[in-house]
PDB file of C-alpha atoms in Angstrom:
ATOM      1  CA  UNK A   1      99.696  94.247  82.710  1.00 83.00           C
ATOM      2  CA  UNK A   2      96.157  95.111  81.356  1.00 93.00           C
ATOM      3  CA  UNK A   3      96.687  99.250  81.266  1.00 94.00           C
ATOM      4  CA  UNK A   4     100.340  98.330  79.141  1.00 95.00           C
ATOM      5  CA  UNK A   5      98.981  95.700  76.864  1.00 95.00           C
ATOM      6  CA  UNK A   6      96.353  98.514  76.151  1.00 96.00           C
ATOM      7  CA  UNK A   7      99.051 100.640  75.841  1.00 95.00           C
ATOM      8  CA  UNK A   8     100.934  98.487  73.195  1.00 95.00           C
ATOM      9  CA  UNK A   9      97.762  97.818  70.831  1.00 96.00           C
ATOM     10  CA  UNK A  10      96.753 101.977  71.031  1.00 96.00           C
ATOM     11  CA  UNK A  11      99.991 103.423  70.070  1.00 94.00           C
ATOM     12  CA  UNK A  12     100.750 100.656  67.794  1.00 95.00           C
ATOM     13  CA  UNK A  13      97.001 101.773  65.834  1.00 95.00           C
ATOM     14  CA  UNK A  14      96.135  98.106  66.580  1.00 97.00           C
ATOM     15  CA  UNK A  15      92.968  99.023  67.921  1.00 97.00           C
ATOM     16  CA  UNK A  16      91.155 102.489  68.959  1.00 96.00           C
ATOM     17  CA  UNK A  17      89.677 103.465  72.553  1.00 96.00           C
ATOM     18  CA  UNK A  18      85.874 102.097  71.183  1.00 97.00           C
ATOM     19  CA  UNK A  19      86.877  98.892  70.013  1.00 97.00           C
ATOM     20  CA  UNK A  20      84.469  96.127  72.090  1.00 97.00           C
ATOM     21  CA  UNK A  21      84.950  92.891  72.636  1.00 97.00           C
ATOM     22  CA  UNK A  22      81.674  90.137  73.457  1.00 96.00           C
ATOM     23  CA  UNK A  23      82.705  88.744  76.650  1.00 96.00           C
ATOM     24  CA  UNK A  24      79.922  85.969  77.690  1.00 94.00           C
ATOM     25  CA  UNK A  25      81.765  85.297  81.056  1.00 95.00           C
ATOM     26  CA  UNK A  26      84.949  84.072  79.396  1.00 95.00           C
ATOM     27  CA  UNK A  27      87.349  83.385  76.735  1.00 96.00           C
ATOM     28  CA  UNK A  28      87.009  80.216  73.792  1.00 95.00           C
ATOM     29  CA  UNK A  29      88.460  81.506  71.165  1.00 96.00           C
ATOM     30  CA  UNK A  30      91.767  79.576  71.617  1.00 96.00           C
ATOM     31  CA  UNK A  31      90.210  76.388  72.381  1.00 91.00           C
ATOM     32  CA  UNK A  32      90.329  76.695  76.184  1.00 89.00           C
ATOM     33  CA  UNK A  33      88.089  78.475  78.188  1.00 93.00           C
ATOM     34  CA  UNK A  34      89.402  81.284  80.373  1.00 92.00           C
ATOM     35  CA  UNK A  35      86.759  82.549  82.802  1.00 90.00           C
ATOM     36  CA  UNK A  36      85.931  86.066  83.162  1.00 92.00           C
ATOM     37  CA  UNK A  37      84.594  87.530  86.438  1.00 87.00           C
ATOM     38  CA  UNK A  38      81.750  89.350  84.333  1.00 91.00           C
ATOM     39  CA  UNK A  39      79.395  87.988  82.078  1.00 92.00           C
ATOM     40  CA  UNK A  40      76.674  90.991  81.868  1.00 93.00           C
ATOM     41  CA  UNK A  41      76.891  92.201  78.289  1.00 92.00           C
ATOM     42  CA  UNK A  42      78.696  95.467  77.094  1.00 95.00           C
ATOM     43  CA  UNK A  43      80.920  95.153  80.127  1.00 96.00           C
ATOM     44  CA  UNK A  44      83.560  94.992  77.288  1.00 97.00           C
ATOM     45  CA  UNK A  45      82.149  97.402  74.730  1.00 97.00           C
ATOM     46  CA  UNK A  46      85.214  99.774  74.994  1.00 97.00           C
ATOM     47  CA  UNK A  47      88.509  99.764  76.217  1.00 97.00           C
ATOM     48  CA  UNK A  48      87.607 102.293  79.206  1.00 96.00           C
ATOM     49  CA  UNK A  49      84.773  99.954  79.861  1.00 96.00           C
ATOM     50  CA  UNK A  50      86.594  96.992  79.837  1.00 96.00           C
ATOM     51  CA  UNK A  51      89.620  98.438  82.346  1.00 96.00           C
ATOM     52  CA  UNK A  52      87.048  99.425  84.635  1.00 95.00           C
ATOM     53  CA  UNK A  53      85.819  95.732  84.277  1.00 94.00           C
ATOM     54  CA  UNK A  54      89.240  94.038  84.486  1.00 93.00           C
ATOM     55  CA  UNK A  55      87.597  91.600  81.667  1.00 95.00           C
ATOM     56  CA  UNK A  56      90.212  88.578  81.438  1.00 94.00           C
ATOM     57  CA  UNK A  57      88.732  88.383  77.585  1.00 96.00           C
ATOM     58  CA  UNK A  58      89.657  91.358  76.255  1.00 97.00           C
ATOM     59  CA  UNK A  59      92.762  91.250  77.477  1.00 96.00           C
ATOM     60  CA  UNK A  60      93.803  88.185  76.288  1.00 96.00           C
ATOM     61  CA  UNK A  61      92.312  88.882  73.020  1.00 97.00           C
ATOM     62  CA  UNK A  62      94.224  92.397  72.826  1.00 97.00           C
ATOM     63  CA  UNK A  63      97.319  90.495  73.239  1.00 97.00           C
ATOM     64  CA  UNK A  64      96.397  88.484  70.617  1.00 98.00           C
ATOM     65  CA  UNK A  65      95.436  91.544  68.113  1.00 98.00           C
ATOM     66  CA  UNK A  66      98.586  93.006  69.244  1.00 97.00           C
ATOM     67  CA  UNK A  67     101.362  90.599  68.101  1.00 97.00           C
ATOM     68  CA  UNK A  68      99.468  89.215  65.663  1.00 97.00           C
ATOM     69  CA  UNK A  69      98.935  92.475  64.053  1.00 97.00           C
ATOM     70  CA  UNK A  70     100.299  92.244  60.010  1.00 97.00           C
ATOM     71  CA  UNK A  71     102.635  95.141  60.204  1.00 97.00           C
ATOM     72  CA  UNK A  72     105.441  92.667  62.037  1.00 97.00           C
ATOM     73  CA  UNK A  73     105.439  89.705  60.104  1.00 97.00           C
ATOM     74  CA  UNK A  74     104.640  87.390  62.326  1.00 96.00           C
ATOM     75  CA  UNK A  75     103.975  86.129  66.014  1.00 96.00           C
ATOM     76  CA  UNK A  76     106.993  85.916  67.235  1.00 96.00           C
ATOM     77  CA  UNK A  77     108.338  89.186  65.842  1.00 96.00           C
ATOM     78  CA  UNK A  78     104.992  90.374  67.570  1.00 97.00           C
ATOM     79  CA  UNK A  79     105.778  89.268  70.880  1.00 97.00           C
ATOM     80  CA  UNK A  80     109.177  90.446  70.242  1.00 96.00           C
ATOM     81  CA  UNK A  81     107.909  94.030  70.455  1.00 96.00           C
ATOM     82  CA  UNK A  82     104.955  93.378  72.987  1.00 95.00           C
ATOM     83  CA  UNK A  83     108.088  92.702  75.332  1.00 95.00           C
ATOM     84  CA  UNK A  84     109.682  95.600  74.539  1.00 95.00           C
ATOM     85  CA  UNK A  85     107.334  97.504  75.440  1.00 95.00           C
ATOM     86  CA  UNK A  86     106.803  95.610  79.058  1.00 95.00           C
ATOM     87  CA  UNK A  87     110.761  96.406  79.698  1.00 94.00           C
ATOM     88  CA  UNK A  88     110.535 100.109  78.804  1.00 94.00           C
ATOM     89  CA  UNK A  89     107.881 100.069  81.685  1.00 94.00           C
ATOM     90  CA  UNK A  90     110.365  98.722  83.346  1.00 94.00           C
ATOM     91  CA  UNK A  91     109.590  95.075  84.064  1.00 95.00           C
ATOM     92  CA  UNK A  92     111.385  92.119  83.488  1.00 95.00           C
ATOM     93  CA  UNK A  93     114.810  94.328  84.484  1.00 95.00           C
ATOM     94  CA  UNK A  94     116.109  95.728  87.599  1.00 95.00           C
ATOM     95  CA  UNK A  95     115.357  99.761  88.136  1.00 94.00           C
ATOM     96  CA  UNK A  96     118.634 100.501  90.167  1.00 91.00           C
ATOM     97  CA  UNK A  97     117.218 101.002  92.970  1.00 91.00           C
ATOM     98  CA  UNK A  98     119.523 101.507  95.635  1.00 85.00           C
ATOM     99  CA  UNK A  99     119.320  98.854  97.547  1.00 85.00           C
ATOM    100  CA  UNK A 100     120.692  95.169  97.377  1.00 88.00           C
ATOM    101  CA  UNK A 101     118.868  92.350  96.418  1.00 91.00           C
ATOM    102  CA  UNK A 102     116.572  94.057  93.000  1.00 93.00           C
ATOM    103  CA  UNK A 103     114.927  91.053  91.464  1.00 95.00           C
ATOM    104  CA  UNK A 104     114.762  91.616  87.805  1.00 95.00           C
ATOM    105  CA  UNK A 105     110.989  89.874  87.594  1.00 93.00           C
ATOM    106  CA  UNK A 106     110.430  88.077  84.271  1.00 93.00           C
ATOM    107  CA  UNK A 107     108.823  89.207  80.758  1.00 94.00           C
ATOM    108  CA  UNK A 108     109.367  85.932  78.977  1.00 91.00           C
ATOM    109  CA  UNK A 109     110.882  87.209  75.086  1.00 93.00           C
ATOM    110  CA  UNK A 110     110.473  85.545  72.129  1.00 94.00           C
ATOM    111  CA  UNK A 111     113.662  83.526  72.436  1.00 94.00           C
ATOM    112  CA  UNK A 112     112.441  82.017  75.820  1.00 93.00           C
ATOM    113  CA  UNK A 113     108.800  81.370  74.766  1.00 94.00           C
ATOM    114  CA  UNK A 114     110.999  79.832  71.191  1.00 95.00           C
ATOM    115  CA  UNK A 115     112.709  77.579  73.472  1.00 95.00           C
ATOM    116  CA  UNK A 116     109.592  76.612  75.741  1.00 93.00           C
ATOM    117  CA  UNK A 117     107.419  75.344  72.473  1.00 94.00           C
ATOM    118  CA  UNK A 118     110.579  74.455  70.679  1.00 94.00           C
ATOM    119  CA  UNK A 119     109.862  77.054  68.100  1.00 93.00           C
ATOM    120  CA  UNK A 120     106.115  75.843  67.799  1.00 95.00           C
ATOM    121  CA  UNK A 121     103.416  78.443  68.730  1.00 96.00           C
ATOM    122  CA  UNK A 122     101.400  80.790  67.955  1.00 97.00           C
ATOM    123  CA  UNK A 123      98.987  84.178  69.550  1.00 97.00           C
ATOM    124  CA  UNK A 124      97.321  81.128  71.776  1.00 97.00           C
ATOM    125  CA  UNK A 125     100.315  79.810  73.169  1.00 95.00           C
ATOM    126  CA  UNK A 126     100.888  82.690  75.978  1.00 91.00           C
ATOM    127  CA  UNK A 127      97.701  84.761  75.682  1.00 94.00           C
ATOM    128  CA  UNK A 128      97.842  84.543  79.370  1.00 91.00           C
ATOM    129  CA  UNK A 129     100.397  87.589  79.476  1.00 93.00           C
ATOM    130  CA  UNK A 130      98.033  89.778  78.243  1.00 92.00           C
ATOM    131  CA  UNK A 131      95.959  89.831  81.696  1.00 90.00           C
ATOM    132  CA  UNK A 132      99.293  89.587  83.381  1.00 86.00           C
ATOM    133  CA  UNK A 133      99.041  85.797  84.140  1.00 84.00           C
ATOM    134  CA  UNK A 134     101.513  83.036  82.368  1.00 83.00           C
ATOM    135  CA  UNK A 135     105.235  84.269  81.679  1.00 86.00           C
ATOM    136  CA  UNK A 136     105.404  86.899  83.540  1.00 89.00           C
ATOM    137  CA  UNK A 137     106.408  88.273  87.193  1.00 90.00           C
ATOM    138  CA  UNK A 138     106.746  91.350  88.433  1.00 92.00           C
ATOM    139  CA  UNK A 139     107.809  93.235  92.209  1.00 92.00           C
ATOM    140  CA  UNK A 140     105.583  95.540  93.804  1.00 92.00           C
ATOM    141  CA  UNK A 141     108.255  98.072  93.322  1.00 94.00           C
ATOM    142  CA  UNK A 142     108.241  97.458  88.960  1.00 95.00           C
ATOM    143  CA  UNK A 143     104.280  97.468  89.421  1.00 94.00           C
ATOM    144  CA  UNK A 144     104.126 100.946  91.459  1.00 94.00           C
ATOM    145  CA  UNK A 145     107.001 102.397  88.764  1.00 96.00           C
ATOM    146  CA  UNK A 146     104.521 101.609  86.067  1.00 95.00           C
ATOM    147  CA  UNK A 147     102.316 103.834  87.616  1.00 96.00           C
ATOM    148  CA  UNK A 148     104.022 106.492  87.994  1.00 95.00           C
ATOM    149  CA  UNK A 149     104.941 106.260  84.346  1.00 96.00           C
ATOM    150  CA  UNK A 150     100.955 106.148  83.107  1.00 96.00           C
ATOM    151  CA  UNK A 151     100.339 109.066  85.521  1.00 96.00           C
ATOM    152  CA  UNK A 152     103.694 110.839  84.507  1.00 95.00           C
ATOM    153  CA  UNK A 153     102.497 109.998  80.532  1.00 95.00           C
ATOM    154  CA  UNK A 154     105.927 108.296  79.643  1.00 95.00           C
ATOM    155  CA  UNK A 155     108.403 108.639  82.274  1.00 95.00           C
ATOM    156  CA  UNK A 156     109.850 108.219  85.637  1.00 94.00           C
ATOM    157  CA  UNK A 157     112.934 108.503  87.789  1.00 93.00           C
ATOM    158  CA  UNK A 158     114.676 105.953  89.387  1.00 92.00           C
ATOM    159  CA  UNK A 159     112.882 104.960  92.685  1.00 90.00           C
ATOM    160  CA  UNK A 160     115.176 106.218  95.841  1.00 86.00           C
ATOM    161  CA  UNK A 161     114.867 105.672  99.957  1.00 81.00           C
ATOM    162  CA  UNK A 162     116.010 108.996 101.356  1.00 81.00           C
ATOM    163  CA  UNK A 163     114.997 110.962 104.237  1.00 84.00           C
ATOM    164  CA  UNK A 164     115.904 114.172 103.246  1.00 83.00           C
ATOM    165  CA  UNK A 165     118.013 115.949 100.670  1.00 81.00           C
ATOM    166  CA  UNK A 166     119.777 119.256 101.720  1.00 84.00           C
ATOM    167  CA  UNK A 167     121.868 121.815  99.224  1.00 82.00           C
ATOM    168  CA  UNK A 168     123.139 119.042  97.487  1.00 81.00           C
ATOM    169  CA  UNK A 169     125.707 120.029  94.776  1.00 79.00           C
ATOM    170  CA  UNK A 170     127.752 116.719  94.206  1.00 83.00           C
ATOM    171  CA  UNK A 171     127.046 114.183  91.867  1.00 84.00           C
ATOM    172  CA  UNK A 172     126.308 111.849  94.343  1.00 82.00           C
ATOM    173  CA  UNK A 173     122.253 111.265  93.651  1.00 83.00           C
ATOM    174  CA  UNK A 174     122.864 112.541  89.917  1.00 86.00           C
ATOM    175  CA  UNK A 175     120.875 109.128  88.267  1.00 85.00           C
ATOM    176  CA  UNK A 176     118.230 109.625  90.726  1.00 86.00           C
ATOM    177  CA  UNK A 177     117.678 112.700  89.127  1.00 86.00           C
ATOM    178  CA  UNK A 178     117.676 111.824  85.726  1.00 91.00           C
ATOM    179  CA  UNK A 179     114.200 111.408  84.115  1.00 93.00           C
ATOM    180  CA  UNK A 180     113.985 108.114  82.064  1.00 92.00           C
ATOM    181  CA  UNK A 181     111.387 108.142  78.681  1.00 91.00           C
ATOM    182  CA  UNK A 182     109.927 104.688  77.713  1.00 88.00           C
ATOM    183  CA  UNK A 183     108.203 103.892  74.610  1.00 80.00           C
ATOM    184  CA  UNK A 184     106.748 106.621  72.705  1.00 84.00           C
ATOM    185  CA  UNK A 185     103.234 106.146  73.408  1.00 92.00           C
ATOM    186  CA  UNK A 186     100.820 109.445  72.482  1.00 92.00           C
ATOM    187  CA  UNK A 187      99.216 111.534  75.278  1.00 93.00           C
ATOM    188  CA  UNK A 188      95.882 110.317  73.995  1.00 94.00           C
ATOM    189  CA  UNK A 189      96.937 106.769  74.647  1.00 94.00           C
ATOM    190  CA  UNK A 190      97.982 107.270  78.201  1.00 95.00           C
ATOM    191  CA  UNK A 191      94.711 109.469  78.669  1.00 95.00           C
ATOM    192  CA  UNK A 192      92.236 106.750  77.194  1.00 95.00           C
ATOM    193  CA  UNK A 193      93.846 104.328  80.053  1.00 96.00           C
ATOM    194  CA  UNK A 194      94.311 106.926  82.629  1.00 96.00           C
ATOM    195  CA  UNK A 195      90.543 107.486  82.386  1.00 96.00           C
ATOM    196  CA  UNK A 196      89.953 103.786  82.350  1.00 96.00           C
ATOM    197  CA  UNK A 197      91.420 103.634  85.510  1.00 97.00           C
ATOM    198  CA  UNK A 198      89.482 106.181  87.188  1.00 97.00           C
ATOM    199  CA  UNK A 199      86.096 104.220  86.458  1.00 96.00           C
ATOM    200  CA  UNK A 200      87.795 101.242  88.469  1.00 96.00           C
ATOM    201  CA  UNK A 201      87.556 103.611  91.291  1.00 96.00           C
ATOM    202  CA  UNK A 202      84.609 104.713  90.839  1.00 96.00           C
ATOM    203  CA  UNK A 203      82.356 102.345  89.797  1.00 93.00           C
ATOM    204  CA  UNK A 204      84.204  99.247  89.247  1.00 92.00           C
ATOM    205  CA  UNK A 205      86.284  96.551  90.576  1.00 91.00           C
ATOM    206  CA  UNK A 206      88.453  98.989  92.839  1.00 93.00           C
ATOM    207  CA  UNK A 207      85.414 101.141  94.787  1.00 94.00           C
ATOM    208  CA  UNK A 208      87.111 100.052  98.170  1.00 94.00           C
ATOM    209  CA  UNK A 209      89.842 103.285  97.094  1.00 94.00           C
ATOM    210  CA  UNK A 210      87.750 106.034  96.309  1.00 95.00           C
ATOM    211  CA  UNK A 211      88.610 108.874  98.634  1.00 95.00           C
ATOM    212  CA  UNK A 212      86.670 111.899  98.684  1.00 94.00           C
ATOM    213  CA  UNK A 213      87.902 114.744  97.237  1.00 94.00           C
ATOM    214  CA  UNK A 214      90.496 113.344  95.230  1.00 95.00           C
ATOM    215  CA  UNK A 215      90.271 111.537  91.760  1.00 95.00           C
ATOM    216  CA  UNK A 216      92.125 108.240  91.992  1.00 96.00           C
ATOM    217  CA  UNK A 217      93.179 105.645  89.222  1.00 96.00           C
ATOM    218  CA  UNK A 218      93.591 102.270  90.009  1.00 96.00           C
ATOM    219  CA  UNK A 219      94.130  98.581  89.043  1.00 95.00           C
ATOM    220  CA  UNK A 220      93.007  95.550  90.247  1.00 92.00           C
ATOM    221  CA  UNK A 221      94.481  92.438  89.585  1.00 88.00           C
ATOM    222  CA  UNK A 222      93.790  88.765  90.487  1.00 80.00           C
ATOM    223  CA  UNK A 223      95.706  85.528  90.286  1.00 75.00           C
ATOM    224  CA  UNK A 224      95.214  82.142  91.158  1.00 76.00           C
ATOM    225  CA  UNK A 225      96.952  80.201  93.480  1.00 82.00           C
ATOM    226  CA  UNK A 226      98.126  76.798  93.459  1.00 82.00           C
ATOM    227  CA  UNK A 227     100.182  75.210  96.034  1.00 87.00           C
ATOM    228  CA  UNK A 228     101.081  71.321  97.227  1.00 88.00           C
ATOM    229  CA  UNK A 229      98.906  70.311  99.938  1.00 91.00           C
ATOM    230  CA  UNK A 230     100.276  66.873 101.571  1.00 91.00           C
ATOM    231  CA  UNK A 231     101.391  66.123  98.448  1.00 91.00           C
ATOM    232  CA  UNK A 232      98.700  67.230  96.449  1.00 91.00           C
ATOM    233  CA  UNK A 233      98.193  70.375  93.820  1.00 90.00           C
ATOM    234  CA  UNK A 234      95.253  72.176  95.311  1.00 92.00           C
ATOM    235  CA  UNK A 235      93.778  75.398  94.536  1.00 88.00           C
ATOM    236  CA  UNK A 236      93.455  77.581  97.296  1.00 90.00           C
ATOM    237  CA  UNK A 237      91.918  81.259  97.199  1.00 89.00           C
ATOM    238  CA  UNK A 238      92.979  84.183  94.729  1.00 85.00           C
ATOM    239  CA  UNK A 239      96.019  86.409  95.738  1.00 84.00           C
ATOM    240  CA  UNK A 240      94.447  90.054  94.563  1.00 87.00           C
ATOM    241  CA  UNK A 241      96.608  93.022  93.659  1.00 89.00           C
ATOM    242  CA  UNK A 242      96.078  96.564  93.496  1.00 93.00           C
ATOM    243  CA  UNK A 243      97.777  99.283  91.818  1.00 95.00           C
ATOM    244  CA  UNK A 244      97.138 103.664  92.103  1.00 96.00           C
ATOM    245  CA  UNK A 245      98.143 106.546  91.591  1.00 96.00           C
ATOM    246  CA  UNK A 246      96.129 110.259  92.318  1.00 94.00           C
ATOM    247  CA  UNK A 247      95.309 112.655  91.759  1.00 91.00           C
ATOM    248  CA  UNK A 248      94.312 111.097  88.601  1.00 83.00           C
TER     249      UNK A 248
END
């Protein structure tokens, strides 16, 4: 969710590849404190810094920025388009896949967040999507898509499990072979994150991936995990997440 939130707030001239944010080990700024797993300064300076990074601050804050930004009139009319742009990466909605049993994930809109804070909230409420956390859920299959679509710059075809395709001349496999645009994000954009990505490899959270040889972009991604324990909420360890695509 990081690389698309990014995304969002470069296309949308909401912020440019230098803009910095001070992460001190955290986010305050909404009166809560959410931890960041760096607190070394100017590991936020830039956006291609702060991928590399993963920093949970200036994510959240980026969120903020975007749907608060003045040209939509508003928060929720903010949010409103932030989700758009999660579904044309093709979250929160089945891919067609062909396969039964798609779940559609969730990208909470502005209707459902409306009805959740009975029409009461602001860039605070559900910063959380920004890092991917809060109203949102996604399938490993949505999550590899939206790589292809950052390393494709803007589109993809409709993942298909084949073993072979010979002479075909029928219709048959013609939406698998349709190429599907989603938002209209510049080249630039998509390059800024793309290069992002590549520093997670190689010299931040996602070392573990580097191959030799071959440039590869990556994502990593934590969450916490909460389940009942006789009875009892209890925090157990992180799930962890990661994302590629190469050659970069």
């Amino acid at each position: 969710m990081k690389p698309l939130t990014a995304l969002m707030a470069l296309d949308e001239g909401v912020i440019t590849k230098d803009y910095g944010f001070p992460c001190h080990g955290g986010y305050a700024n909404c009166g809560k404190f959410i931890r960041c797993t760096h607190s070394n300064p100017g590991h936020a300076a830039n956006l291609r810094l702060a991928i590399a990074n993963s920093c949970n601050a200036y994510f959240v804050h980026l969120y903020r920025l975007a749907v608060d930004a003045p040209k939509w009139g508003g928060v929720k009319n903010g949010h409103h388009k932030w989700a758009e742009y999660m579904r044309s990466f093709g979250l929160g909605h089945r891919l067609g896949i062909d396969i039964p049993g798609e779940y559609t994930g969730t990208v909470a809109d502005t209707a459902e967040i409306n009805r959740r804070y009975r029409g009461q909230w602001n860039s605070c409420s559900e910063l959380y999507v920004g890092m991917g956390q809060g109203a949102v859920v996604t399938t490993p299959l949505q999550m590899a898509n939206a790589m292809c679509i950052i390393a494709n710059k803007g589109y993809y075809y409709i993942p298909h499990f084949v073993e072979s395709v010979d002479n075909d001349k029928s219709d048959i496999l013609k939406k698998y072979k349709e190429r599907h645009q989603v938002a209209n994000v510049s080249d630039d954009a998509y390059e800024a994150v793309k290069l992002g990505m590549a520093d997670v490899v190689t010299s931040g959270t996602g070392r573990i991936a580097a191959i030799d040889g071959i440039e590869v972009s990556g994502k990593t991604g934590t969450a916490e995990n909460q389940a009942k324990v006789n009875g009892v909420l209890t925090k157990l360890k992180d799930h962890s997440v990661f994302v590629a695509f190469a050659p970069a």
